[in-house]
Short mmCIF file of C-alpha atoms in Angstrom, two decimals:
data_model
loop_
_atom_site.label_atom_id
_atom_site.label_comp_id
_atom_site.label_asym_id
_atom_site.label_seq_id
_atom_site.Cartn_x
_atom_site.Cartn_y
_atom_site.Cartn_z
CA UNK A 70 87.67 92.38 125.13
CA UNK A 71 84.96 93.80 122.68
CA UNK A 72 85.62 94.96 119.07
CA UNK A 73 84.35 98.89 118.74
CA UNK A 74 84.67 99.05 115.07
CA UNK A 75 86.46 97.26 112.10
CA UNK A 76 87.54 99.39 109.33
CA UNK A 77 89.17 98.26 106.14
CA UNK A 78 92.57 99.27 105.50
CA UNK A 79 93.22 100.61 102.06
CA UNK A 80 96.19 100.39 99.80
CA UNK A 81 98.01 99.43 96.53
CA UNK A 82 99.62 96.20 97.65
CA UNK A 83 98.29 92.63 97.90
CA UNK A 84 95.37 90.17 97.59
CA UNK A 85 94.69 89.88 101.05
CA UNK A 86 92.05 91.61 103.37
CA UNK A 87 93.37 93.66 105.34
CA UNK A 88 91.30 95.66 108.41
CA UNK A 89 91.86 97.59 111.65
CA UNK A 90 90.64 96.60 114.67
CA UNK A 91 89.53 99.32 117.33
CA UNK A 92 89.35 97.42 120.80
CA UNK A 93 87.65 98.85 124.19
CA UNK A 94 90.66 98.85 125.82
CA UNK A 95 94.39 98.40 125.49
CA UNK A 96 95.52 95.30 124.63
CA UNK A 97 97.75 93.57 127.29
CA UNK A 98 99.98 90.43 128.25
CA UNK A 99 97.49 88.39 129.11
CA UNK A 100 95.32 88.95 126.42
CA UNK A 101 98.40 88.17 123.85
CA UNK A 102 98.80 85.08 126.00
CA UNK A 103 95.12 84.26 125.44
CA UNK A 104 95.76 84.32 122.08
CA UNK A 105 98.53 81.97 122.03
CA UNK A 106 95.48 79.07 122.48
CA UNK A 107 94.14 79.82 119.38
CA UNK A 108 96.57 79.74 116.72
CA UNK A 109 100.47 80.16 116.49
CA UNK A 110 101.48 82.78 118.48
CA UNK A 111 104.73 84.56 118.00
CA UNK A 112 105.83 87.12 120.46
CA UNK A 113 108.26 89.71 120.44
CA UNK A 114 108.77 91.46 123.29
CA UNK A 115 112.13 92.38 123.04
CA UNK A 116 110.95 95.24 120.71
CA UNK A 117 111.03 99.04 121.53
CA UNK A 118 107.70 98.26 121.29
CA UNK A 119 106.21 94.45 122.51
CA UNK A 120 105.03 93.21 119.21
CA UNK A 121 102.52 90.03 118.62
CA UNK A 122 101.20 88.09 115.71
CA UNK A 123 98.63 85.30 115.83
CA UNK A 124 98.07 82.95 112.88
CA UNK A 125 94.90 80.44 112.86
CA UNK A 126 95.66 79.24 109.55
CA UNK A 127 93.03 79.67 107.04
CA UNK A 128 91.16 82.21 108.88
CA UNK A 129 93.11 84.95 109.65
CA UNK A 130 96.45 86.87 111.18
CA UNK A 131 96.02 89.71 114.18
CA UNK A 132 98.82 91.50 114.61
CA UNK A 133 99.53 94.36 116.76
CA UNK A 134 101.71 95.96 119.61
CA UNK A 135 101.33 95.37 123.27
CA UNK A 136 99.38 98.62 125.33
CA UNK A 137 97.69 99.76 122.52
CA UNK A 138 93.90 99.72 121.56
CA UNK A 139 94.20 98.53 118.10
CA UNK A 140 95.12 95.71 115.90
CA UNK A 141 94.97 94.83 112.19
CA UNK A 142 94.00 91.55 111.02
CA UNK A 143 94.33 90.05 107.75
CA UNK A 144 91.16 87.66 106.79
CA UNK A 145 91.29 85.32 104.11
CA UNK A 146 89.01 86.43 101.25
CA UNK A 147 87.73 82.93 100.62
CA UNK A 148 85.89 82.84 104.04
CA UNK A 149 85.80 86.74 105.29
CA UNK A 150 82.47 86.38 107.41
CA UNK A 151 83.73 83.10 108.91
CA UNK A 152 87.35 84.40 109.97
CA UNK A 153 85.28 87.60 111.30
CA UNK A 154 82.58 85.50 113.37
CA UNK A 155 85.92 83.38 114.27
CA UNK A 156 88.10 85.92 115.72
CA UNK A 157 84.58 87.84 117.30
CA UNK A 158 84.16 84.24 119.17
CA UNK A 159 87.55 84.10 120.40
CA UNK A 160 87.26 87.79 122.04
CA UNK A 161 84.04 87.01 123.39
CA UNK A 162 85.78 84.10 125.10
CA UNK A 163 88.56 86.05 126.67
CA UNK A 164 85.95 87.98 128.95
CA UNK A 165 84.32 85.39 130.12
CA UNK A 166 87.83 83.95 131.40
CA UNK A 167 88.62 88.10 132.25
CA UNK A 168 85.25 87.79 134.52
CA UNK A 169 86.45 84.59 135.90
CA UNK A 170 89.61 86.18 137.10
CA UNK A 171 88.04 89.80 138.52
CA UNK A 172 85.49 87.48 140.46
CA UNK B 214 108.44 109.29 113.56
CA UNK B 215 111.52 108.34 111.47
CA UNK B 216 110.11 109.03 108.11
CA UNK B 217 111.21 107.21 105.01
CA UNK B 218 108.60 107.42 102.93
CA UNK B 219 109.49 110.17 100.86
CA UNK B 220 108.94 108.64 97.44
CA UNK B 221 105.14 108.55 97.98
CA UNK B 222 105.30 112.42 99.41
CA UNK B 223 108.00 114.69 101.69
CA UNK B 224 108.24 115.09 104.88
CA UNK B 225 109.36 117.58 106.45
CA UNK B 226 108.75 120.27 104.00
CA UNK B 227 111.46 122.78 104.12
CA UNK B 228 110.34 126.26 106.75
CA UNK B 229 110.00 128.37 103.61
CA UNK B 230 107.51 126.22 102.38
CA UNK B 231 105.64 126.61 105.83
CA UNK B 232 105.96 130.40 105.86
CA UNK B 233 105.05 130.82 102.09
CA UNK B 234 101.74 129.24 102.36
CA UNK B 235 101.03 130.94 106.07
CA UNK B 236 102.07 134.16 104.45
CA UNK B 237 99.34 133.42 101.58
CA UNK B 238 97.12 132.32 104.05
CA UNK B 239 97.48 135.71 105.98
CA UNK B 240 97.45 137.94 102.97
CA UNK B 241 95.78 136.03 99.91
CA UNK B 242 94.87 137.61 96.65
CA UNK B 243 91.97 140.06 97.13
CA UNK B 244 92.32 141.83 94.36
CA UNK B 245 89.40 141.66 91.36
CA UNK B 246 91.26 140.15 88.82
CA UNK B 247 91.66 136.31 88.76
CA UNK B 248 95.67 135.12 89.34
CA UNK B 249 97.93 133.90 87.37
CA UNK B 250 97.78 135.10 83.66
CA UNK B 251 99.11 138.76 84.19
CA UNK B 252 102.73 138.76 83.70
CA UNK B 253 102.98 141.23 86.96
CA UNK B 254 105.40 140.38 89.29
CA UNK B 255 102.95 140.49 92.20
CA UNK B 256 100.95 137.74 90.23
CA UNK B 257 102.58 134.84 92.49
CA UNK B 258 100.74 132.13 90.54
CA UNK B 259 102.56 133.12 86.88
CA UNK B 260 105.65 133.49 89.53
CA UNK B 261 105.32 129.98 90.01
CA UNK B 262 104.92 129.02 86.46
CA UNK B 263 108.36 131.30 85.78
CA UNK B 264 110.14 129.52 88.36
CA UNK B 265 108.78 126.05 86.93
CA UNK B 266 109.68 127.08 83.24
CA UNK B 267 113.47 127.95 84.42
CA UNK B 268 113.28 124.75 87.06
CA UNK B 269 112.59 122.52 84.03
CA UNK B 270 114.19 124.43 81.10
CA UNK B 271 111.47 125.83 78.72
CA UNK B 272 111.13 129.66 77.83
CA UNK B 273 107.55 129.15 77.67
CA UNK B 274 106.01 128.89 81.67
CA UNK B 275 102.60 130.04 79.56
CA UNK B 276 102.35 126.41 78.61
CA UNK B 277 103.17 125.19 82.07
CA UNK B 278 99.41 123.95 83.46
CA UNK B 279 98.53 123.52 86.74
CA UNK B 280 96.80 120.16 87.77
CA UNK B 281 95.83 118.71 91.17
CA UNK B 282 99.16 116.49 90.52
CA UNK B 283 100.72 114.12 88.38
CA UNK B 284 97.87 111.89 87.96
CA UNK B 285 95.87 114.70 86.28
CA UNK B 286 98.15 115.55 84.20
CA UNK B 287 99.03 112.23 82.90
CA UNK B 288 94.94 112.00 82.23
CA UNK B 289 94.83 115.58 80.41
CA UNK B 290 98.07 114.44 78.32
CA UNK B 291 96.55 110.86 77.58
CA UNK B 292 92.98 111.71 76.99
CA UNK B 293 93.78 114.70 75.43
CA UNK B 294 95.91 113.62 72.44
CA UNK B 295 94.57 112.11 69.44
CA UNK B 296 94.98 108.72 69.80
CA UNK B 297 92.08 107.38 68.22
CA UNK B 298 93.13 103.86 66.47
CA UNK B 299 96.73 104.87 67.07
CA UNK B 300 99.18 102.57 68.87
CA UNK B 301 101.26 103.84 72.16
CA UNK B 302 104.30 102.48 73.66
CA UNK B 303 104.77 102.28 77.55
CA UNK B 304 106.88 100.62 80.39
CA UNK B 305 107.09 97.81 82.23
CA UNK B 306 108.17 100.18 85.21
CA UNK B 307 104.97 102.34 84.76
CA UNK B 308 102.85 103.72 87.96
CA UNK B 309 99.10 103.47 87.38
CA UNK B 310 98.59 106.83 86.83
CA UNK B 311 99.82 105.91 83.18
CA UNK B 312 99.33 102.25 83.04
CA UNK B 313 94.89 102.84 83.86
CA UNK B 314 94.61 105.57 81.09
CA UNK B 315 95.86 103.58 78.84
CA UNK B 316 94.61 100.23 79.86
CA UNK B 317 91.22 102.14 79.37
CA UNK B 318 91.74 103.62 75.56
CA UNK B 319 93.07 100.00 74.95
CA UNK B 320 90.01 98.10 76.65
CA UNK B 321 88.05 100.77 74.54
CA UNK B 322 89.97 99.63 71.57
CA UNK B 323 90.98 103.27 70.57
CA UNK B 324 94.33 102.15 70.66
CA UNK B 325 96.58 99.66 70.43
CA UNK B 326 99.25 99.16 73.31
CA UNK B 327 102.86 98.12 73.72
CA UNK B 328 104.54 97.85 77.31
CA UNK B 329 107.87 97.28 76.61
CA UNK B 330 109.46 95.22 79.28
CA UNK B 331 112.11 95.47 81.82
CA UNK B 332 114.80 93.68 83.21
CA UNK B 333 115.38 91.60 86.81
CA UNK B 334 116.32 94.92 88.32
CA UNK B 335 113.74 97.12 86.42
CA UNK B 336 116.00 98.52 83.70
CA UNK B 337 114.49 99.50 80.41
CA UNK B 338 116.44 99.20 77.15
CA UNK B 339 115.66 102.08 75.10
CA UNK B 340 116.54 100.63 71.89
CA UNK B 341 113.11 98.09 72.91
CA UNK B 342 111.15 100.96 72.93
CA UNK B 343 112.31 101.94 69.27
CA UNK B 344 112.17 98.58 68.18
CA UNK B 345 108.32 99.31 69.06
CA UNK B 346 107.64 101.68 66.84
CA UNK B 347 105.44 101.27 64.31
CA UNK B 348 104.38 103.06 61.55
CA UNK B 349 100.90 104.06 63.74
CA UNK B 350 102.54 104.60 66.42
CA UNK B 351 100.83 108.12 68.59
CA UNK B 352 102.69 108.38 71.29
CA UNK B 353 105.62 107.17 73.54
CA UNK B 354 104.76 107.22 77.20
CA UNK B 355 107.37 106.56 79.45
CA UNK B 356 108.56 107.05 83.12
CA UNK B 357 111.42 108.62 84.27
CA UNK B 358 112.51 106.89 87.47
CA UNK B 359 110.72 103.97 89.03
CA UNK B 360 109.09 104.31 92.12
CA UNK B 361 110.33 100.78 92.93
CA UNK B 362 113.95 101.12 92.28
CA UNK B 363 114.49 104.68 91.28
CA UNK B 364 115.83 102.55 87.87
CA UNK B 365 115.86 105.86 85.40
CA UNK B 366 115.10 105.68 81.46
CA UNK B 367 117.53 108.55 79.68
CA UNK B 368 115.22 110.79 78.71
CA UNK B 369 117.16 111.62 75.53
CA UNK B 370 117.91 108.78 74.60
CA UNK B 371 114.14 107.98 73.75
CA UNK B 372 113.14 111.66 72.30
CA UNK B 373 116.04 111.91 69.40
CA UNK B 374 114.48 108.76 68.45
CA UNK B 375 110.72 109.86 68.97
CA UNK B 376 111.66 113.29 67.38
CA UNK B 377 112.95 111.84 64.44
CA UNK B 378 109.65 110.03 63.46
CA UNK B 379 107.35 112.64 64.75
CA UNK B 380 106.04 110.88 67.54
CA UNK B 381 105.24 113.04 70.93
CA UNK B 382 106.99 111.71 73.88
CA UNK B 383 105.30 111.95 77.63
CA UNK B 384 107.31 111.90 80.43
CA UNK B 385 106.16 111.46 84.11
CA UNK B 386 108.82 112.86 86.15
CA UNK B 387 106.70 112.49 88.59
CA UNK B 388 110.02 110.87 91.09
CA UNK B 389 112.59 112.45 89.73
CA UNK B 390 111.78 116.23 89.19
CA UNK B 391 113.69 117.69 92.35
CA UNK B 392 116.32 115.00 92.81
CA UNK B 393 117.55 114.59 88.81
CA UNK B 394 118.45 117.81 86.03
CA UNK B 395 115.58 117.64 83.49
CA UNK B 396 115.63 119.92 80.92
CA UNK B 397 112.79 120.03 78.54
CA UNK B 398 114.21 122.02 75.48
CA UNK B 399 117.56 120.42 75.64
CA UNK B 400 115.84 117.46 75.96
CA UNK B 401 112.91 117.89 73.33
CA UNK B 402 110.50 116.60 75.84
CA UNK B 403 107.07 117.21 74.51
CA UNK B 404 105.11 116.59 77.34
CA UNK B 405 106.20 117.02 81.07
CA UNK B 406 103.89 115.69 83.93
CA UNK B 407 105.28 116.71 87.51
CA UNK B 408 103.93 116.60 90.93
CA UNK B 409 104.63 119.43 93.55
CA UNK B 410 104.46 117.17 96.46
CA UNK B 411 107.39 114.83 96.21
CA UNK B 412 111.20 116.19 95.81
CA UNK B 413 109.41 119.78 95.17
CA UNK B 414 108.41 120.14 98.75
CA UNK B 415 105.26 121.19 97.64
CA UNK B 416 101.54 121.00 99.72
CA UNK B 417 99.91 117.26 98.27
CA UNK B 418 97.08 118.18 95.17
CA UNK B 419 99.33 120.57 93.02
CA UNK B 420 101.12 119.48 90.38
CA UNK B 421 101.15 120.24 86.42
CA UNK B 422 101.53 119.43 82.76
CA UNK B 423 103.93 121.02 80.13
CA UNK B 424 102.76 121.31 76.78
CA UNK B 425 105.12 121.78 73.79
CA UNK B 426 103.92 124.44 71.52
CA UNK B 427 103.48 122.00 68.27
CA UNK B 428 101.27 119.88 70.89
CA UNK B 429 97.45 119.75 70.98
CA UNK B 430 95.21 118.29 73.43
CA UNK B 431 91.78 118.38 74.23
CA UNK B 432 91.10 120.06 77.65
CA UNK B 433 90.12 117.66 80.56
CA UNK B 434 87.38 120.35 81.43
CA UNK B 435 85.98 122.85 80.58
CA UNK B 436 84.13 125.86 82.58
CA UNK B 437 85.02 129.11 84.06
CA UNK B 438 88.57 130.62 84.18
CA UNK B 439 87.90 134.26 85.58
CA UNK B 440 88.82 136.02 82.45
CA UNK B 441 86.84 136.49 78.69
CA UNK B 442 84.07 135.52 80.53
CA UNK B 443 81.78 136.86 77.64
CA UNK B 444 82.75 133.80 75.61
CA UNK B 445 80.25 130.97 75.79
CA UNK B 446 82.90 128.39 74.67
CA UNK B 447 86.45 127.83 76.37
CA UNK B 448 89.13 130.39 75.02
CA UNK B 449 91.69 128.92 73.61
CA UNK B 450 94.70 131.39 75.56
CA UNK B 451 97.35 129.60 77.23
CA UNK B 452 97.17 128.53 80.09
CA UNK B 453 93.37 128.74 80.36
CA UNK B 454 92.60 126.89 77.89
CA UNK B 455 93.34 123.84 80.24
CA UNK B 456 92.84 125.42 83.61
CA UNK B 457 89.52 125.95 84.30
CA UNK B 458 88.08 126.60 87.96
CA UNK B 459 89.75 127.75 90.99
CA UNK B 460 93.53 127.41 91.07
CA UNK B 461 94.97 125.60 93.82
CA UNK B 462 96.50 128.57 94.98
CA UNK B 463 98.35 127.57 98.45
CA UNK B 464 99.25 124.30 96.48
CA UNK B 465 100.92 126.89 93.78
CA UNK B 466 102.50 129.11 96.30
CA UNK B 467 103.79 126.31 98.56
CA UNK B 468 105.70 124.97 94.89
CA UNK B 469 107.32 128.46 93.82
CA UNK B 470 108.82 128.14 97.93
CA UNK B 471 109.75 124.15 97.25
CA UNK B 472 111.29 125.21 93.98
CA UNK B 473 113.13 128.01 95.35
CA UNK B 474 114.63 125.28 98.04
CA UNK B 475 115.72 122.79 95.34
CA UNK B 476 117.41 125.89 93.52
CA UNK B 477 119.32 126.80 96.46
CA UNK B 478 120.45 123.49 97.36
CA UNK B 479 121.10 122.81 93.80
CA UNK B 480 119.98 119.28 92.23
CA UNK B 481 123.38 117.47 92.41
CA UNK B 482 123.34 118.06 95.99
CA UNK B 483 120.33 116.99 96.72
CA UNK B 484 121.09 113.60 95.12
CA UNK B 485 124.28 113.13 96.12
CA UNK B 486 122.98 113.31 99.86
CA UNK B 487 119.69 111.04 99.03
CA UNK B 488 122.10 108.90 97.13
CA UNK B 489 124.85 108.37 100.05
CA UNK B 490 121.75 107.20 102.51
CA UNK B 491 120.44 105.01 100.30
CA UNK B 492 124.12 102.93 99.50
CA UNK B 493 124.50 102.95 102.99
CA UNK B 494 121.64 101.52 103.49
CA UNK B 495 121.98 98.99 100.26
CA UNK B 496 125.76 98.12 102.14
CA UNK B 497 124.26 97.44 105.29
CA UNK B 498 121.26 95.27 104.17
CA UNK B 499 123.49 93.45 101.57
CA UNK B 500 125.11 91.57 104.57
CA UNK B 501 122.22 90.17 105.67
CA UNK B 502 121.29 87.23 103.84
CA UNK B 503 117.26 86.69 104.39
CA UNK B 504 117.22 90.61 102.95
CA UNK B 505 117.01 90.32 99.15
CA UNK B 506 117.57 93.76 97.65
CA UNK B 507 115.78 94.73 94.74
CA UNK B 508 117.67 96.75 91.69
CA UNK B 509 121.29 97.80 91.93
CA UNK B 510 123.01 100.84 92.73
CA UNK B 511 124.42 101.79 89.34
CA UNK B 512 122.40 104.51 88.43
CA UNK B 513 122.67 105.47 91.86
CA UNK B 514 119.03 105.15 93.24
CA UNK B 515 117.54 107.73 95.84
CA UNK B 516 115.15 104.98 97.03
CA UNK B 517 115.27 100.79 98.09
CA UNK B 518 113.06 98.55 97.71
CA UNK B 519 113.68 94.92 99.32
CA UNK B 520 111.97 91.94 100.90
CA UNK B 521 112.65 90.03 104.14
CA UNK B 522 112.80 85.98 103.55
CA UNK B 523 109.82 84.11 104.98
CA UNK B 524 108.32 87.62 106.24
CA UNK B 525 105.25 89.69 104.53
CA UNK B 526 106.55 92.78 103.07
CA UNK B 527 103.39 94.27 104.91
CA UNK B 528 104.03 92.71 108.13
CA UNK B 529 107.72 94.21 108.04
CA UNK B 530 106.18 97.56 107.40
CA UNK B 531 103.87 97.05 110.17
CA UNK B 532 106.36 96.36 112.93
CA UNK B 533 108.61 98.85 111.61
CA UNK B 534 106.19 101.44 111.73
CA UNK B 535 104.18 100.23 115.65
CA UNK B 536 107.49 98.86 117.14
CA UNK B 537 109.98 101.09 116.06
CA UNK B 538 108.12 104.39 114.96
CA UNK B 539 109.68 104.06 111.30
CA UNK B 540 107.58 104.88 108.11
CA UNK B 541 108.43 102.89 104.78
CA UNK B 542 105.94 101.73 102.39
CA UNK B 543 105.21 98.31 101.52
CA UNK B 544 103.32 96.88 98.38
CA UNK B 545 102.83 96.86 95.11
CA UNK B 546 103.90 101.05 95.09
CA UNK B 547 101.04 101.26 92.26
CA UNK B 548 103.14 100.14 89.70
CA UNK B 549 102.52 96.31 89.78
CA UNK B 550 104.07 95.56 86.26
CA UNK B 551 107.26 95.91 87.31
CA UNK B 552 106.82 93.88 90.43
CA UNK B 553 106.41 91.01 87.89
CA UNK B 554 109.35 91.16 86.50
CA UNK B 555 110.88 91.71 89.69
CA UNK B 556 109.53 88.73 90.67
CA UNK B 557 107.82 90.41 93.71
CA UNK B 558 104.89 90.10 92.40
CA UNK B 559 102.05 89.93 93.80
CA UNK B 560 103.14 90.77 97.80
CA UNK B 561 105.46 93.66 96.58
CA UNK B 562 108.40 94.85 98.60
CA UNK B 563 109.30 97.30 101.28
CA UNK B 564 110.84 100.50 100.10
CA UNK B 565 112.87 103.45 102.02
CA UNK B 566 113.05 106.73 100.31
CA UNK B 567 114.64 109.04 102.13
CA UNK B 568 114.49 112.99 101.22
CA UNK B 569 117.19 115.40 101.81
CA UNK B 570 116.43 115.63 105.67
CA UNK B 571 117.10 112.05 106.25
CA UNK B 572 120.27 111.50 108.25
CA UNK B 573 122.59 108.73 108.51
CA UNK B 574 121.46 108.37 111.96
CA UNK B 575 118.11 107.70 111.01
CA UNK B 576 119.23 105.09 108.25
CA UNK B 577 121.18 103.47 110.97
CA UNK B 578 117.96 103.30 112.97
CA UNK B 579 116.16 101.26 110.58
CA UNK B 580 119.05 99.21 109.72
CA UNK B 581 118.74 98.23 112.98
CA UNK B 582 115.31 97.55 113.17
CA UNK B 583 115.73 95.15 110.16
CA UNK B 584 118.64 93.77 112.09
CA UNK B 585 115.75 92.37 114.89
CA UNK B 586 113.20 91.51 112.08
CA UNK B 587 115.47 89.10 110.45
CA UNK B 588 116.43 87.25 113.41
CA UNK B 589 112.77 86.37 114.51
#
């Protein structure tokens, strides 16, 4: 999984950061699985549409929906860059285990 | 989409809306003259302002001035009244369209300011905004209906008391003007600001500013208006005086069409249906207990604002919006003062606003929707 672009997300509300993730593809079960090693992972795929949210504490929280190419996360503004380079490391780790599996 | 975000701007917009500006579109003004200070009936900009003057109950649309919205016209009222080392009372349940222009004359310290608070559910007394006169007191700025609970301040209640001691009274009916009666003369309202794109079913960036006749205020700009253009300084005729450059002229024909749809409906109806959504909705969320609702229904609210225990209000949004295809907004709404003394300060609350093309059906959607959030 590769990040295309990161663009903030604007608005009125709260302290947090907020930002939108553009991936290169759609995200998918076994990527929101992946995720489930990195943080607390809560799933809800009951929903009309399958939802996920990851928390690493500290760092950050990804949300988004199952099938789709985008997520928002929400980076603590204490440590932005580290959250970023956090989350960027974790992607970066699902395709090696992605090339693992397609070899 | 189930949209239910009406408070921050409608959705749909009624088909005569559509075919008014499509219409202008088609067959806009080519004649030489510049719009809207002939009192021809083919002028469809001083149309508008007729239709506004009636809408809001003043026999003079001349002093009716078109802005991009509410926000300008909360700027040309504010920056354009003599203020200088005056003191001004505000709300608590403010948006920041008012609470930044005055935050800025008071960080300039041309004026002295007074917010006078609300209550747990937004309320403002307003006997505490007469107990805050003083004897330098320039101006009472107040809003009509929150954005966060639709809470109203009686409009009338405030003027008698402003009239009495001479002090011009700003209203921002910026929420209200389509779903409540205002009336400006019966209610000696000296200064109006609307917004065309809420409850007026207007196109977003029109909106406007009445003046009262005894009121002066400097322009916001100055520049060309089409008309005297032999004078090197701005003439002083209403409505040019304050209206220079282009007109926003589909914004001002999409308006007269929203107008003309809120006449025909009639105000009362128009609440009563907003109204009758939003209690069912209040009814429905009141039995769940992580939902805490924010405000009351007795002054009968056309908008809700709540918060989920133990979730983000931003996260709720978020998941109603990608998993269920349901627009609400979530946050502060602009208006954090009142969040603090709601107590939902500083993560804000989710809020519904339904318009009059909501259904129950669609209520009963999100209700739903909430229904799964809560359990998780």
């Amino acid at each position: 999984m590769k990040i295309l672009q990161i663009t903030d997300v604007p608005d009125c509300f709260n302290t947090s950061l907020t930002k939108e993730i553009l991936f290169d593809q759609p995200v998918t079960k076994d990527y929101i699985q992946y995720l489930g090693q990195h943080g607390q992972l809560d799933y809800y795929a009951e929903f009309p549409r399958p939802f996920y949210k990851l928390q690493k504490s500290g760092y950050y929280i990804l949300q988004g929906v199952e099938g789709t190419d985008t997520a928002r996360v929400i980076l603590d503004r204490t440590r932005v860059q580290e959250a970023l380079q956090n989350l960027t490391e974790m992607l970066i780790g699902f395709i090696v285990i992605d090339h693992s599996i397609s070899c | 989409m189930i949209y239910l975000n009406n408070a921050a701007t409608s959705f749909p917009k009624p088909s005569s809306v559509h075919q008014a500006v499509i219409e202008y579109l088609q067959n806009p003004p080519l004649q030489q003259e510049r719009m809207g200070y002939s009192k021809s009936s083919s002028d469809r900009v001083w149309k508008c302002r007729e239709k506004l003057a009636k809408f809001f109950g003043t026999q003079h649309p001349e002093r009716i001035i078109f802005t991009s919205g509410s926000t300008e016209a909360l700027n040309l009222a504010i920056f354009g009244l003599d203020l200088q080392s005056g003191h001004v009372i505000t709300t608590a349940i403010e948006h920041n369209s008012v609470i930044r222009p005055l935050k800025k004359l008071e960080y300039s310290h041309i004026i002295e300011l007074t917010i006078v608070p609300c209550d747990s559910a937004g309320y403002v007394d307003p006997a505490d905004i007469a107990q805050a006169i003083r004897p330098n007191t320039k101006a009472i700025v107040f809003n009509h209906c929150s954005n966060v609970t639709g809470s109203c301040i009686n409009i009338s209640s405030v003027t008698e008391i402003a009239n009495a001691k001479k002090i011009p009274v700003l209203v921002d009916v910026s929420q209200s003007a389509g779903t409540l009666a205002i009336d400006i003369e019966k209610d000696h309202i000296d200064l109006l600001a609307f917004t065309g794109h809420k409850s007026l079913y207007g196109l977003p960036g029109i909106g406007g500013l009445y003046i009262a006749p005894e009121i002066h205020l400097k322009p916001l700009k100055v520049g060309g208006t089409g008309i005297k253009s032999e004078l090197l300084e701005q003439p002083q005729d209403m409505p040019i005086y304050y209206e220079s450059g282009t007109l926003n002229l589909p914004g001002i024909v999409s308006l007269a069409a929203g107008i003309d749809f809120v006449m025909e409906q009639g105000i009362e109806e128009i609440h009563h249906r907003k109204y009758t959504l939003i209690r069912l909705l209040y009814e429905e969320l009141a039995r769940m207990p992580e939902v805490r609702l924010i405000g009351n229904l007795s002054q009968e609210p056309t908008l809700l604002s709540f918060q989920i225990q133990g979730k983000e209000p931003g996260d709720v949004a978020y998941m109603l919006d990608t998993c269920f295809d349901i627009a609400v907004r979530s946050g502060l709404h602009c208006a954090p003062l009142i969040h603090q003394a709601l107590g939902t300060y500083p993560r804000g609350s989710i809020r519904a606003s339904p318009s009059y093309f909501t259904t129950e059906e669609e209520i009963m959607t999100l209700i739903h929707a909430i229904q799964k959030i809560v359990t998780l």
